[in-house]
């Protein structure tokens, strides 16, 4: 068995050498561990809990019961397109490397920065959501716990520090915990669904779950179908993201050309199925609609009104632990992308971020990723006048737009390459054409919607306009694109040539 494993690693090293890189990271991750990191980052115990209110307020049950499976199908198509690419190019740079290989340095430049900022935002949003639910858990255990914005932010900082320490000092532990995370998510979701199915005295009807429309956005009901409802799809689009982690960990995965490809689409498919079951359990248990509306669709209001205090503590505890696992995996993925992008000289201070310690862990990239996530989340310290966590949803939007725009570029370049593209052992065959076009169109549409105001008070020029209600995603993403564009034309185009090989090919 050991000889087979060694041969497998040699094949991976040969593939990596063909792409121009020396095997520097430890290749100790199994195919299951590779799948596990994306499954953990998607984390239906995180996204389904933390962004449930966005869909409830913008569309109601219809946005969830029908929106989730429809949007999940589009995301699966995106994932399948990316599976073909990672099979051909199993490198830690992931989508940045694909864009550079299939296009020009400018494509790699924009893809890398969009991907990096998207991953930072994912890390920030997941850990802040985790802090929110830890605070909520404490309030259920201790009625004296206030759960102020300052307290939540301090918990957020502690969670970030813990995730940094685990990634720095427990490189082998991270892979093991990702495996544990898969079972925690499966067993945890089953437990939560069972509790919500059998513990409440009353449940909602099928008609409510599949036909009820709610518009708590503040926008006119006449805009429900073309404006309000699509805003509710942020729940699905945000939850099922971060699956590019399979690519970022490919240089540490055995048999990556096959296993990383499987990891991407399987993590999406299984999360889509499990997430839908979990969300339907929420909707059937959502009997106190007035209280849920009063709390801006916060999923905790469903838990506390449908269950006794002890069961509510169990459900929130299961979610909080799942979110902690998710955040840990996000830091791993973000740091590997930062390492790979820095290895190619694209990030200021690249020698610092691409440095490995004795255990071959990019320590500085881990710390830098966490600090960047903390800075991005600073607006969450200020209370929104809109009555919903606008700053949190803005960070979520930054994550979704940054990541999916980064996905779009290599998918479009693969489509342009046509038959000249040399696939790996996992390929879409002739299906790549309609799949790539579908992925591109879906990404363009959601990128437009998620930069729009989510509440009337966030519309510039409105009578009740408030900066605390502004969706700052367009400022963050637009500012980023403008900055990296200026940087490219003023300087980077003269020295950035794309991926730098560590061995001659």
Coordinates of C-alpha atoms in Angstrom, one line a residue:
X1 CA 0.0 0.0 0.0
X2 CA 2.8 2.4 0.9
X3 CA 4.5 1.8 -2.5
X4 CA 1.2 2.6 -4.3
X5 CA 0.8 5.9 -2.3
X6 CA 4.4 6.8 -3.1
X7 CA 3.8 6.2 -6.8
X8 CA 0.7 8.3 -6.6
X9 CA 2.6 11.2 -5.1
X10 CA 5.3 10.8 -7.7
X11 CA 2.6 11.1 -10.5
X12 CA 1.3 14.2 -8.8
X13 CA 4.7 15.7 -8.6
X14 CA 5.3 14.9 -12.2
X15 CA 2.1 16.6 -13.2
X16 CA 3.0 19.6 -11.1
X17 CA 6.5 19.8 -12.7
X18 CA 4.9 19.7 -16.1
X19 CA 3.0 22.9 -15.1
X20 CA 6.3 24.5 -13.9
X21 CA 6.3 24.0 -10.2
X22 CA 8.5 22.1 -7.7
X23 CA 6.6 20.1 -5.0
X24 CA 7.0 22.4 -2.0
X25 CA 3.8 22.0 -0.1
X26 CA 3.2 18.7 1.7
X27 CA 1.0 16.4 -0.4
X28 CA -0.7 14.7 2.5
X29 CA -4.4 15.4 1.8
X30 CA -6.6 12.5 0.6
X31 CA -9.3 12.9 -2.0
X32 CA -11.9 12.9 0.8
X33 CA -10.0 15.7 2.6
X34 CA -10.0 17.7 -0.6
X35 CA -13.8 17.3 -0.9
X36 CA -14.1 18.0 2.8
X37 CA -12.6 21.5 2.7
X38 CA -15.0 22.7 0.1
X39 CA -17.9 21.0 1.8
X40 CA -16.9 22.7 5.0
X41 CA -16.5 26.1 3.4
X42 CA -19.9 25.8 1.7
X43 CA -21.2 24.8 5.2
X44 CA -25.0 24.7 5.1
X45 CA -24.8 25.0 8.9
X46 CA -23.3 28.4 8.3
X47 CA -24.9 30.1 5.2
X48 CA -28.4 28.6 5.7
X49 CA -28.4 30.0 9.2
X50 CA -26.7 33.4 8.8
X51 CA -28.3 34.6 5.5
X52 CA -31.7 33.1 6.0
X53 CA -33.1 36.5 6.9
X54 CA -32.0 38.0 3.5
X55 CA -34.2 35.5 1.6
X56 CA -37.1 35.8 4.2
X57 CA -37.2 39.5 3.8
X58 CA -36.7 39.5 0.1
X59 CA -39.2 37.0 -1.2
X60 CA -40.2 34.9 1.8
X61 CA -40.7 31.1 1.6
X62 CA -40.9 31.2 -2.2
X63 CA -37.3 32.6 -2.4
X64 CA -36.2 29.7 -0.3
X65 CA -38.2 26.6 -1.2
X66 CA -38.0 27.3 -5.0
X67 CA -35.1 29.7 -5.2
X68 CA -32.6 27.3 -3.5
X69 CA -32.9 24.4 -5.9
X70 CA -33.1 26.6 -9.0
X71 CA -30.0 28.7 -8.1
X72 CA -28.2 25.5 -6.9
X73 CA -28.6 24.0 -10.3
X74 CA -26.9 27.0 -11.9
X75 CA -24.1 26.9 -9.3
X76 CA -23.6 23.2 -10.0
X77 CA -23.1 24.0 -13.7
X78 CA -20.4 26.6 -12.7
X79 CA -18.8 24.0 -10.5
X80 CA -18.7 21.4 -13.3
X81 CA -17.0 23.9 -15.6
X82 CA -14.4 24.5 -12.9
X83 CA -13.9 20.7 -12.3
X84 CA -12.8 20.4 -15.9
X85 CA -10.3 23.2 -15.4
X86 CA -8.8 21.9 -12.1
X87 CA -8.4 18.5 -13.7
X88 CA -6.2 20.1 -16.4
X89 CA -4.4 22.4 -14.1
X90 CA -4.1 21.1 -10.5
X91 CA -2.1 24.0 -9.0
X92 CA -2.5 26.0 -5.7
X93 CA -3.1 29.1 -7.8
X94 CA -6.4 27.6 -8.9
X95 CA -8.5 29.9 -11.0
X96 CA -5.8 32.6 -11.2
X97 CA -3.5 30.1 -12.8
X98 CA -6.1 28.8 -15.2
X99 CA -6.9 32.4 -16.4
X100 CA -3.2 33.1 -16.9
X101 CA -2.7 29.8 -18.8
X102 CA -5.7 30.2 -21.1
X103 CA -5.4 33.9 -21.6
X104 CA -2.8 36.6 -21.0
X105 CA -1.1 38.0 -17.8
X106 CA -3.9 40.6 -17.6
X107 CA -6.5 37.9 -17.2
X108 CA -4.5 36.3 -14.4
X109 CA -4.0 39.7 -12.8
X110 CA -7.7 40.5 -12.5
X111 CA -8.8 37.0 -11.7
X112 CA -6.2 36.6 -8.9
X113 CA -7.2 39.9 -7.2
X114 CA -10.9 39.3 -7.5
X115 CA -10.4 35.7 -6.1
X116 CA -8.2 36.9 -3.3
X117 CA -10.6 39.6 -2.2
X118 CA -13.6 37.3 -2.5
X119 CA -11.9 34.7 -0.3
X120 CA -11.0 37.3 2.3
X121 CA -14.6 38.4 2.3
X122 CA -15.8 34.8 2.7
X123 CA -13.5 34.3 5.6
X124 CA -14.7 37.6 7.2
X125 CA -18.4 36.9 6.7
X126 CA -18.2 33.3 7.9
X127 CA -16.3 34.2 11.1
X128 CA -18.5 37.2 11.8
X129 CA -21.6 35.0 11.3
X130 CA -20.0 32.5 13.7
X131 CA -19.4 35.2 16.3
X132 CA -23.1 36.3 15.9
X133 CA -24.3 32.8 16.6
X134 CA -21.9 32.3 19.5
X135 CA -23.3 35.5 21.0
X136 CA -26.8 34.3 20.4
X137 CA -25.9 30.9 22.1
X138 CA -24.6 32.8 25.1
X139 CA -27.8 34.8 25.3
X140 CA -29.8 31.6 25.4
X141 CA -27.6 30.2 28.1
X142 CA -27.3 33.4 30.1
X143 CA -30.2 35.8 30.0
X144 CA -27.9 38.6 31.2
X145 CA -25.8 38.4 28.1
X146 CA -26.5 41.6 26.0
X147 CA -24.8 40.6 22.7
X148 CA -23.9 44.2 21.7
X149 CA -22.2 44.9 18.4
X150 CA -18.9 45.5 20.3
X151 CA -19.2 42.2 22.1
X152 CA -19.9 40.3 18.8
X153 CA -17.0 42.0 17.1
X154 CA -14.7 41.0 20.0
X155 CA -15.9 37.4 19.6
X156 CA -15.2 37.7 15.9
X157 CA -11.6 38.7 16.6
X158 CA -11.1 35.8 19.0
X159 CA -12.5 33.4 16.3
X160 CA -10.2 34.8 13.7
X161 CA -7.2 34.4 16.1
X162 CA -8.1 30.8 16.8
X163 CA -8.4 30.0 13.2
X164 CA -5.1 31.6 12.5
X165 CA -3.4 29.6 15.2
X166 CA -5.0 26.3 14.1
X167 CA -3.8 26.8 10.6
X168 CA -0.3 27.9 11.6
X169 CA 0.5 25.2 14.3
X170 CA -1.8 22.4 13.2
X171 CA -1.2 21.8 9.5
X172 CA -2.1 18.1 9.9
X173 CA -4.9 19.0 12.3
X174 CA -6.6 21.1 9.7
X175 CA -7.0 18.2 7.3
X176 CA -8.3 16.0 10.1
X177 CA -10.7 18.6 11.3
X178 CA -12.0 19.1 7.8
X179 CA -12.8 15.4 7.7
X180 CA -14.5 15.7 11.1
X181 CA -16.4 18.7 9.8
X182 CA -18.1 16.6 7.0
X183 CA -19.5 14.2 9.6
X184 CA -20.5 17.1 11.9
X185 CA -22.4 18.8 9.1
X186 CA -24.2 15.5 8.0
X187 CA -25.1 14.4 11.5
X188 CA -25.7 18.0 12.6
X189 CA -28.2 18.7 9.8
X190 CA -30.0 15.4 10.4
X191 CA -30.3 16.3 14.1
X192 CA -31.6 19.8 13.4
X193 CA -34.1 18.6 10.8
X194 CA -35.3 15.8 13.2
X195 CA -35.7 18.3 16.1
X196 CA -37.6 20.8 13.9
X197 CA -39.8 18.0 12.5
X198 CA -40.8 16.3 15.8
X199 CA -40.4 18.8 18.6
X200 CA -42.8 21.7 17.5
X201 CA -46.5 21.3 18.3
X202 CA -47.5 22.9 15.1
X203 CA -46.1 23.2 11.6
X204 CA -46.8 25.4 8.6
X205 CA -48.7 24.0 5.6
X206 CA -47.2 23.0 2.2
X207 CA -49.1 25.9 0.7
X208 CA -47.2 28.4 3.0
X209 CA -43.8 26.8 2.4
X210 CA -44.1 26.7 -1.4
X211 CA -46.4 29.6 -2.3
X212 CA -46.2 32.3 0.4
X213 CA -44.6 35.6 -0.7
X214 CA -43.1 38.1 1.8
X215 CA -41.7 41.5 1.0
X216 CA -40.1 43.1 4.1
X217 CA -37.5 44.9 2.0
X218 CA -39.3 48.2 2.0
X219 CA -39.5 48.3 -1.7
X220 CA -42.9 48.4 -3.5
X221 CA -44.7 45.1 -4.0
X222 CA -44.8 45.9 -7.7
X223 CA -41.0 45.2 -7.8
X224 CA -41.3 41.8 -6.1
X225 CA -40.6 39.5 -9.1
X226 CA -37.9 41.5 -10.9
X227 CA -36.1 43.2 -7.9
X228 CA -37.0 42.0 -4.5
X229 CA -37.1 38.2 -5.1
X230 CA -33.7 38.1 -6.9
X231 CA -32.1 39.9 -3.8
X232 CA -33.3 36.9 -1.8
X233 CA -31.3 34.5 -3.9
X234 CA -28.2 35.8 -2.1
X235 CA -28.9 33.1 0.5
X236 CA -28.2 30.4 -2.0
X237 CA -25.5 32.1 -4.0
X238 CA -23.5 32.9 -0.8
X239 CA -24.0 29.6 0.9
X240 CA -22.8 27.5 -2.0
X241 CA -19.5 29.3 -2.6
X242 CA -15.8 28.8 -1.8
X243 CA -15.8 25.4 -3.6
X244 CA -12.7 26.6 -5.4
X245 CA -10.9 25.5 -2.3
X246 CA -10.5 22.1 -3.9
X247 CA -8.2 23.8 -6.5
X248 CA -6.2 25.8 -3.9
X249 CA -5.4 22.6 -2.0
X250 CA -4.7 20.6 -5.1
X251 CA -0.9 20.8 -4.7
X252 CA -1.4 19.1 -1.3
X253 CA -3.9 16.5 -2.5
X254 CA -3.1 13.0 -3.8
X255 CA -4.4 12.2 -7.3
X256 CA -5.4 15.9 -7.6
X257 CA -6.3 15.8 -11.3
X258 CA -9.2 13.5 -10.5
X259 CA -9.9 13.9 -6.8
X260 CA -10.0 17.8 -6.9
X261 CA -12.3 17.7 -9.9
X262 CA -14.7 15.4 -8.0
X263 CA -14.4 17.4 -4.9
X264 CA -15.7 20.5 -6.5
X265 CA -18.9 19.2 -8.0
X266 CA -19.7 16.7 -5.2
X267 CA -19.3 19.4 -2.5
X268 CA -21.9 21.5 -4.4
X269 CA -24.3 18.7 -5.1
X270 CA -24.4 17.3 -1.6
X271 CA -24.6 20.7 0.0
X272 CA -27.5 21.7 -2.3
X273 CA -29.5 18.6 -1.3
X274 CA -28.7 18.9 2.4
X275 CA -29.3 22.6 2.4
X276 CA -32.7 22.4 0.8
X277 CA -33.8 19.8 3.4
X278 CA -32.6 22.0 6.2
X279 CA -34.2 25.2 4.8
X280 CA -37.5 23.4 4.4
X281 CA -37.3 22.3 8.0
X282 CA -36.9 26.0 9.0
X283 CA -39.9 27.0 6.9
X284 CA -42.3 24.3 8.2
X285 CA -41.3 25.3 11.7
X286 CA -41.8 29.0 11.0
X287 CA -45.3 29.3 12.6
X288 CA -44.9 32.6 14.4
X289 CA -44.6 34.8 11.3
X290 CA -45.2 38.1 13.1
X291 CA -42.2 37.5 15.5
X292 CA -40.0 36.3 12.6
X293 CA -40.9 39.5 10.7
X294 CA -40.2 41.6 13.8
X295 CA -36.7 40.1 14.0
X296 CA -36.0 40.8 10.3
X297 CA -36.1 37.1 9.4
X298 CA -33.4 36.1 11.8
X299 CA -33.4 32.3 11.8
X300 CA -33.0 32.3 15.6
X301 CA -36.5 33.6 15.9
X302 CA -37.8 30.4 14.3
X303 CA -35.7 28.3 16.6
X304 CA -36.8 30.0 19.8
X305 CA -40.5 30.2 18.9
X306 CA -40.8 26.6 17.7
X307 CA -38.6 24.9 20.4
X308 CA -38.2 24.9 24.1
X309 CA -35.0 26.6 25.4
X310 CA -33.0 23.4 25.8
X311 CA -33.6 22.3 22.2
X312 CA -33.0 25.8 21.0
X313 CA -29.6 25.8 22.7
X314 CA -28.8 22.4 21.0
X315 CA -29.7 23.6 17.5
X316 CA -27.8 26.9 17.8
X317 CA -24.8 25.1 19.3
X318 CA -24.7 22.6 16.4
X319 CA -24.7 25.6 13.9
X320 CA -22.1 27.6 15.8
X321 CA -19.6 24.7 15.8
X322 CA -20.3 24.0 12.1
X323 CA -19.6 27.7 11.4
X324 CA -16.3 27.4 13.3
X325 CA -15.2 24.5 11.2
X326 CA -16.2 26.5 8.1
X327 CA -14.2 29.5 9.1
X328 CA -11.2 27.4 9.8
X329 CA -11.3 26.0 6.2
X330 CA -11.9 29.5 4.8
X331 CA -8.6 30.6 6.3
X332 CA -6.8 27.6 4.8
X333 CA -8.1 28.3 1.3
X334 CA -7.5 32.1 1.5
X335 CA -3.9 31.6 2.7
X336 CA -3.1 29.1 0.0
X337 CA -4.4 31.5 -2.7
X338 CA -2.4 34.3 -1.1
X339 CA 0.7 32.1 -1.1
X340 CA 0.3 31.1 -4.7
X341 CA -0.5 34.6 -6.0
X342 CA 2.5 36.0 -3.9
X343 CA 4.7 33.2 -5.2
X344 CA 4.2 34.7 -8.7
X345 CA 5.1 38.2 -7.4
X346 CA 1.6 39.8 -7.7
X347 CA 1.0 40.9 -4.1
X348 CA 2.9 43.7 -2.5
X349 CA 5.5 42.2 -0.1
X350 CA 5.2 39.0 -2.0
X351 CA 8.4 37.5 -0.5
X352 CA 6.8 37.8 3.0
X353 CA 3.5 36.2 2.0
X354 CA 5.0 33.3 0.0
X355 CA 7.4 32.3 2.8
X356 CA 6.9 28.8 4.3
X357 CA 7.8 27.7 7.8
X358 CA 9.5 24.5 8.7
X359 CA 6.2 22.6 8.4
X360 CA 5.7 24.1 4.9
X361 CA 2.8 26.3 6.1
X362 CA 2.5 29.9 4.7
X363 CA 2.4 31.5 8.1
X364 CA 2.5 35.1 7.0
X365 CA -0.2 34.5 4.4
X366 CA -2.5 33.0 7.1
X367 CA -2.0 36.0 9.4
X368 CA -2.4 38.5 6.5
X369 CA -5.6 36.9 5.4
X370 CA -7.1 37.1 8.9
X371 CA -6.1 40.7 9.4
X372 CA -7.5 41.7 6.0
X373 CA -10.8 40.0 6.9
X374 CA -10.9 41.9 10.2
X375 CA -10.4 45.3 8.4
X376 CA -13.1 44.5 5.8
X377 CA -15.6 43.8 8.6
X378 CA -15.0 47.0 10.6
X379 CA -18.3 48.7 9.4
X380 CA -20.2 46.0 11.3
X381 CA -19.3 47.9 14.5
X382 CA -21.9 50.5 13.5
X383 CA -25.6 49.8 13.9
X384 CA -27.6 50.0 10.7
X385 CA -30.6 52.3 10.6
X386 CA -32.4 49.8 8.3
X387 CA -33.1 47.2 11.1
X388 CA -31.2 44.5 9.2
X389 CA -27.4 43.7 9.4
X390 CA -26.6 45.7 6.2
X391 CA -22.8 45.6 6.9
X392 CA -22.9 41.8 7.1
X393 CA -24.9 41.4 4.0
X394 CA -22.5 43.8 2.2
X395 CA -19.5 41.7 3.1
X396 CA -21.5 38.7 1.9
X397 CA -22.1 40.4 -1.4
X398 CA -18.4 41.3 -1.7
X399 CA -17.6 37.6 -1.2
X400 CA -20.1 36.4 -3.8
X401 CA -19.3 39.0 -6.5
X402 CA -15.5 38.8 -6.0
X403 CA -15.5 35.0 -6.2
X404 CA -18.0 34.5 -9.0
X405 CA -16.4 37.2 -11.2
X406 CA -13.1 35.5 -10.7
X407 CA -14.8 32.2 -11.7
X408 CA -16.2 33.8 -14.8
X409 CA -12.9 34.8 -16.4
X410 CA -11.3 31.3 -16.8
X411 CA -14.6 29.8 -17.7
X412 CA -15.0 32.4 -20.5
X413 CA -11.4 31.8 -21.6
X414 CA -12.0 28.0 -21.7
X415 CA -15.0 28.6 -23.9
X416 CA -12.9 30.8 -26.2
X417 CA -10.2 28.1 -26.4
X418 CA -12.6 25.6 -27.8
X419 CA -11.1 22.4 -29.1
X420 CA -7.6 23.7 -28.5
X421 CA -8.1 23.2 -24.8
X422 CA -6.2 20.1 -23.6
X423 CA -8.4 18.5 -20.8
X424 CA -7.2 16.5 -17.9
X425 CA -8.6 13.0 -17.0
X426 CA -11.9 14.6 -15.9
X427 CA -13.7 16.4 -18.8
X428 CA -17.1 17.8 -19.9
X429 CA -16.6 16.6 -23.4
X430 CA -18.8 18.5 -25.9
X431 CA -21.1 19.7 -23.1
X432 CA -18.6 22.5 -22.3
X433 CA -20.2 24.9 -24.7
X434 CA -23.7 25.2 -23.3
X435 CA -22.4 24.8 -19.7
X436 CA -19.9 27.6 -20.0
X437 CA -22.4 29.9 -21.6
X438 CA -24.9 29.2 -18.8
X439 CA -22.3 29.8 -16.1
X440 CA -21.3 33.1 -17.7
X441 CA -24.8 34.5 -18.0
X442 CA -25.8 33.5 -14.5
X443 CA -22.6 35.1 -13.0
X444 CA -23.2 38.4 -14.9
X445 CA -26.8 38.6 -13.7
X446 CA -26.1 37.9 -10.0
X447 CA -23.1 40.3 -10.0
X448 CA -25.5 43.1 -11.1
X449 CA -28.2 42.3 -8.5
X450 CA -25.9 42.0 -5.5
X451 CA -24.4 45.5 -5.9
X452 CA -27.9 47.1 -5.8
X453 CA -29.4 48.6 -2.6
X454 CA -31.0 46.0 -0.4
X455 CA -33.2 48.6 1.5
X456 CA -34.8 51.9 0.5
X457 CA -32.7 53.8 3.0
X458 CA -29.6 52.6 1.1
X459 CA -30.7 54.3 -2.1
X460 CA -28.7 57.6 -2.7
X461 CA -31.1 60.5 -2.8
X462 CA -33.8 58.8 -0.8
X463 CA -35.5 60.9 1.9
X464 CA -34.4 58.6 4.7
X465 CA -31.0 57.8 3.2
X466 CA -28.4 56.7 5.7
X467 CA -24.8 55.6 5.1
X468 CA -25.3 52.8 7.6
X469 CA -27.9 51.3 5.3
X470 CA -25.8 51.4 2.2
X471 CA -24.7 48.2 0.5
X472 CA -21.1 49.0 0.2
X473 CA -20.4 46.0 -2.1
X474 CA -20.3 48.2 -5.2
X475 CA -17.8 50.6 -3.5
X476 CA -15.6 47.7 -2.3
X477 CA -15.7 45.7 -5.6
X478 CA -15.8 48.7 -7.9
X479 CA -13.0 50.3 -5.9
X480 CA -11.0 47.1 -6.1
X481 CA -11.5 46.8 -9.9
X482 CA -10.6 50.4 -10.4
X483 CA -7.5 50.2 -8.2
X484 CA -6.1 47.0 -9.8
X485 CA -6.9 48.4 -13.3
X486 CA -4.9 51.6 -12.5
X487 CA -2.1 49.5 -11.0
X488 CA -2.1 47.3 -14.1
X489 CA -1.8 50.1 -16.7
X490 CA 0.5 52.2 -14.6
X491 CA 3.0 49.5 -13.5
X492 CA 2.1 45.8 -13.3
X493 CA 1.8 45.3 -17.1
X494 CA 5.5 46.1 -17.3
X495 CA 6.6 43.4 -14.9
X496 CA 3.8 41.0 -14.2
X497 CA 4.1 38.1 -16.6
X498 CA 1.8 35.6 -14.9
X499 CA 2.8 32.5 -13.0
X500 CA 6.5 32.2 -12.3
X501 CA 7.8 28.7 -12.7
X502 CA 10.0 27.3 -9.9
X503 CA 11.5 24.8 -12.4
X504 CA 12.2 24.9 -16.1
X505 CA 9.6 23.3 -18.4

